[in-house]
mmCIF file of C-alpha atoms and ligand atoms in Angstrom:
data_model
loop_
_atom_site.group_PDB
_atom_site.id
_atom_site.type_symbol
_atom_site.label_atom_id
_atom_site.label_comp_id
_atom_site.label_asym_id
_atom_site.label_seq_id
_atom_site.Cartn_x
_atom_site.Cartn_y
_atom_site.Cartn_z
ATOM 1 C CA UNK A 1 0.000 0.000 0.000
ATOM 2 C CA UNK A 2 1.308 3.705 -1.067
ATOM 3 C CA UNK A 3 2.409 6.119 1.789
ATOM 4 C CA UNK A 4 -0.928 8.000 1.047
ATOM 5 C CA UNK A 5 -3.088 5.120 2.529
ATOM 6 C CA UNK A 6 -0.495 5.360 5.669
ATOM 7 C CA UNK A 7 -1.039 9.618 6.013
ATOM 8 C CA UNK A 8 -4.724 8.645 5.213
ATOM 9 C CA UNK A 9 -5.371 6.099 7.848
ATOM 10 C CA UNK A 10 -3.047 7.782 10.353
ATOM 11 C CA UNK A 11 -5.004 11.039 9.931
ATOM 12 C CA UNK A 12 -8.406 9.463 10.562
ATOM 13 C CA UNK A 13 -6.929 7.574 13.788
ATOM 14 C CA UNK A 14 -5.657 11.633 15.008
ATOM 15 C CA UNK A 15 -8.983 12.423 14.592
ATOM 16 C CA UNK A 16 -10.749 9.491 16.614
ATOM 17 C CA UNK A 17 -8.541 9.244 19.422
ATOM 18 C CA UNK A 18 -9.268 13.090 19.953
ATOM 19 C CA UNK A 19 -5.487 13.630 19.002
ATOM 20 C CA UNK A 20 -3.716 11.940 21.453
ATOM 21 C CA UNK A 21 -1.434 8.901 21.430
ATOM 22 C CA UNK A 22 -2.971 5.521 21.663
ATOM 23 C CA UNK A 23 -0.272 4.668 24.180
ATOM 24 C CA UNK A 24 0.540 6.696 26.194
ATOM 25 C CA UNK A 25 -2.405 8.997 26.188
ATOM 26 C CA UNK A 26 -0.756 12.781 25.598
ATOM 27 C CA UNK A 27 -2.021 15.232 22.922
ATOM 28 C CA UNK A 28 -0.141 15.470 19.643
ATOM 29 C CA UNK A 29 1.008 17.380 17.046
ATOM 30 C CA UNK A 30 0.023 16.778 13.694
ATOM 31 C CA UNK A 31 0.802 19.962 11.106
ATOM 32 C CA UNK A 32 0.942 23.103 13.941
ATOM 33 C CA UNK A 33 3.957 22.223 15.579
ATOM 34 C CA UNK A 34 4.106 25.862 16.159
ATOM 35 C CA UNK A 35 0.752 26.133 17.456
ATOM 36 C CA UNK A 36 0.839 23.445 19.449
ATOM 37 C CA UNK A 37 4.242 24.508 21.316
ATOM 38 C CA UNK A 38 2.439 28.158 22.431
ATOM 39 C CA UNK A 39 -0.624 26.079 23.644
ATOM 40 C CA UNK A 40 1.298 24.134 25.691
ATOM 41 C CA UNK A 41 4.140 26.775 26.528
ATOM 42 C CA UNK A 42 6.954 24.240 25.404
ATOM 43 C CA UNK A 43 9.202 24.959 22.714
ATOM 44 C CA UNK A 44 8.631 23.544 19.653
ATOM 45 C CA UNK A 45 11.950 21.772 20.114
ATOM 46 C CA UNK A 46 10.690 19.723 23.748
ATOM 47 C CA UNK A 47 7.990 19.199 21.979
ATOM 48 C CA UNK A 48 9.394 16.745 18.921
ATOM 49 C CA UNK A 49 8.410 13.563 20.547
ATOM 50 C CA UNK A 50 4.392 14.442 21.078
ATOM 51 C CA UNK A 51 5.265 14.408 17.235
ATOM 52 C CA UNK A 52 1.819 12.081 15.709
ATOM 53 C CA UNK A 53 2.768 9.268 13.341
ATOM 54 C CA UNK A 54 1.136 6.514 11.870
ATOM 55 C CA UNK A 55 1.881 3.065 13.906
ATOM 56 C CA UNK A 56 1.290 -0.105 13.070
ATOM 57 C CA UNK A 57 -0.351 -2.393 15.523
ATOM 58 C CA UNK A 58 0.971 -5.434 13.729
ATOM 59 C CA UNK A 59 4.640 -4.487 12.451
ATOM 60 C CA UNK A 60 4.486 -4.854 8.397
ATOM 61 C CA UNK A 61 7.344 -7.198 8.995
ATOM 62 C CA UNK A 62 4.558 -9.163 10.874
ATOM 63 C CA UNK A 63 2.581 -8.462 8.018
ATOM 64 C CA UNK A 64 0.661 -5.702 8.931
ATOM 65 C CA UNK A 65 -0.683 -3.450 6.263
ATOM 66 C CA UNK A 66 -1.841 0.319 6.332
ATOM 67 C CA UNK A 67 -5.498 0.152 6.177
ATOM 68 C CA UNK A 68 -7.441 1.828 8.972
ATOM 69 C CA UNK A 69 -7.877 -1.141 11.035
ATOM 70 C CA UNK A 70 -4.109 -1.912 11.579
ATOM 71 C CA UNK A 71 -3.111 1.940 11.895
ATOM 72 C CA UNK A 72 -3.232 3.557 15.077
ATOM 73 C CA UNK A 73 -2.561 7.194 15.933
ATOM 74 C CA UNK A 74 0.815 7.161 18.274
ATOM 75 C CA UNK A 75 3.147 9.645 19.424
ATOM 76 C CA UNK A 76 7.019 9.500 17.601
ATOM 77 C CA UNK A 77 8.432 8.679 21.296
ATOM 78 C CA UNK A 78 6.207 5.681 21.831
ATOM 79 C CA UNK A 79 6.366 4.583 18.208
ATOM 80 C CA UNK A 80 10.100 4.533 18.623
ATOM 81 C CA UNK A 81 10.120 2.359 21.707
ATOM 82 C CA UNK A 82 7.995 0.105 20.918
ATOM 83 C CA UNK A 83 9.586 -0.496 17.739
ATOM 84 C CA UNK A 84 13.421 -0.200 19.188
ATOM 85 C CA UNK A 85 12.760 -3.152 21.276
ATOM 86 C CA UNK A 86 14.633 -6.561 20.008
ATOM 87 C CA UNK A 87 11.843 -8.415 20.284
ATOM 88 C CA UNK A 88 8.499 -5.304 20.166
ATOM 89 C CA UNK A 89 5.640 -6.356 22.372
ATOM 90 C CA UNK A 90 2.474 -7.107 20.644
ATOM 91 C CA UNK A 91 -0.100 -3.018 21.073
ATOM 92 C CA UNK A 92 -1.976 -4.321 23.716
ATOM 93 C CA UNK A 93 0.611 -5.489 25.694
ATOM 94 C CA UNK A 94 2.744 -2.348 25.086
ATOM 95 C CA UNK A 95 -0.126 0.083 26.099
ATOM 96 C CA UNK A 96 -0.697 -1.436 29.200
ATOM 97 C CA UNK A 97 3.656 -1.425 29.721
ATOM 98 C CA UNK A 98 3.181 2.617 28.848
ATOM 99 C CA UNK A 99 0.388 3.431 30.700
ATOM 100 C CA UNK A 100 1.652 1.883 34.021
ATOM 101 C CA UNK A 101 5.017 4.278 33.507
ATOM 102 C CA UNK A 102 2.566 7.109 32.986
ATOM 103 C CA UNK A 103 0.993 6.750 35.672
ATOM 104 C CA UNK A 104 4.124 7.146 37.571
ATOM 105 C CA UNK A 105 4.790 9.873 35.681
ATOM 106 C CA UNK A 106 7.633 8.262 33.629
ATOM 107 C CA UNK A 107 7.926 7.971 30.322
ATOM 108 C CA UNK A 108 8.040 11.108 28.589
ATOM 109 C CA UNK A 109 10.573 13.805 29.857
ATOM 110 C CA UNK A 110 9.916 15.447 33.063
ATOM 111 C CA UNK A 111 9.017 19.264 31.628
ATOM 112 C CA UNK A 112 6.445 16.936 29.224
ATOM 113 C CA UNK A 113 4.855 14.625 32.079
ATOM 114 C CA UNK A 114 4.143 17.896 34.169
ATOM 115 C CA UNK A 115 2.728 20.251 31.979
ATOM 116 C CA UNK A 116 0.241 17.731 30.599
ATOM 117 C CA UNK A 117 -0.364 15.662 33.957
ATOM 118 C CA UNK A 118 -3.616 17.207 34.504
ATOM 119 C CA UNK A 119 -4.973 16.760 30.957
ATOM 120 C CA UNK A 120 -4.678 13.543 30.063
ATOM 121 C CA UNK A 121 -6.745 12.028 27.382
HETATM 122 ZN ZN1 ZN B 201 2.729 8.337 23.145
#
């Protein structure tokens, strides 16, 4: 499938999940990076990793494709994790491995986990 069906899919996912990452839960950026850093008073530097991208739930070396169903709206920073890992843990399992670090406020940098602690999706 063509890098179109990817933005397309990816786009649609922003848009259900309210904009926020299907991991860990924070609001992204899609086009305003700009925008988004004055909301949040963060530069638009700190905030490269709230960065949305299209992830796939099943890795296409799993054989995952990019229609809607397999595409999930995720942050760059979680997206890289997951996907750094030697052996990536299947979504659901890595969700569940994100949220609990969230919770602890843990997983994104410090100046990130405070400013959006209170407005979790
Ligand atoms: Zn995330």
């Amino acid at each position: 499938m063509s890098k179109n069906t990817l933005v397309r899919s990816r786009n649609r996912s922003y848009a259900c999940q309210d904009g926020c990452c299907f991991y860990c839960g924070l609001p992204m950026w899609l086009e305003d990076r700009v925008k988004f850093a004055s909301t949040f008073q963060l530069t638009p530097r700190q905030i490269n990793p709230l960065q949305c991208t299209g992830e796939h739930l099943i890795a296409r070396r799993d054989g995952g494709d990019e229609s809607e169903a397999n595409i999930a709206a995720a942050c760059l920073h979680c997206n890289r994790l997951r996907h750094a890992r030697k052996n990536p843990p299947s979504a659901s399992d890595y969700k569940l491995l994100v949220q609990k670090q969230v919770r602890k406020g843990r997983w994104h940098h410090q100046f990130i986990m405070e400013r959006f602690a209170k407005i979790l999706c």
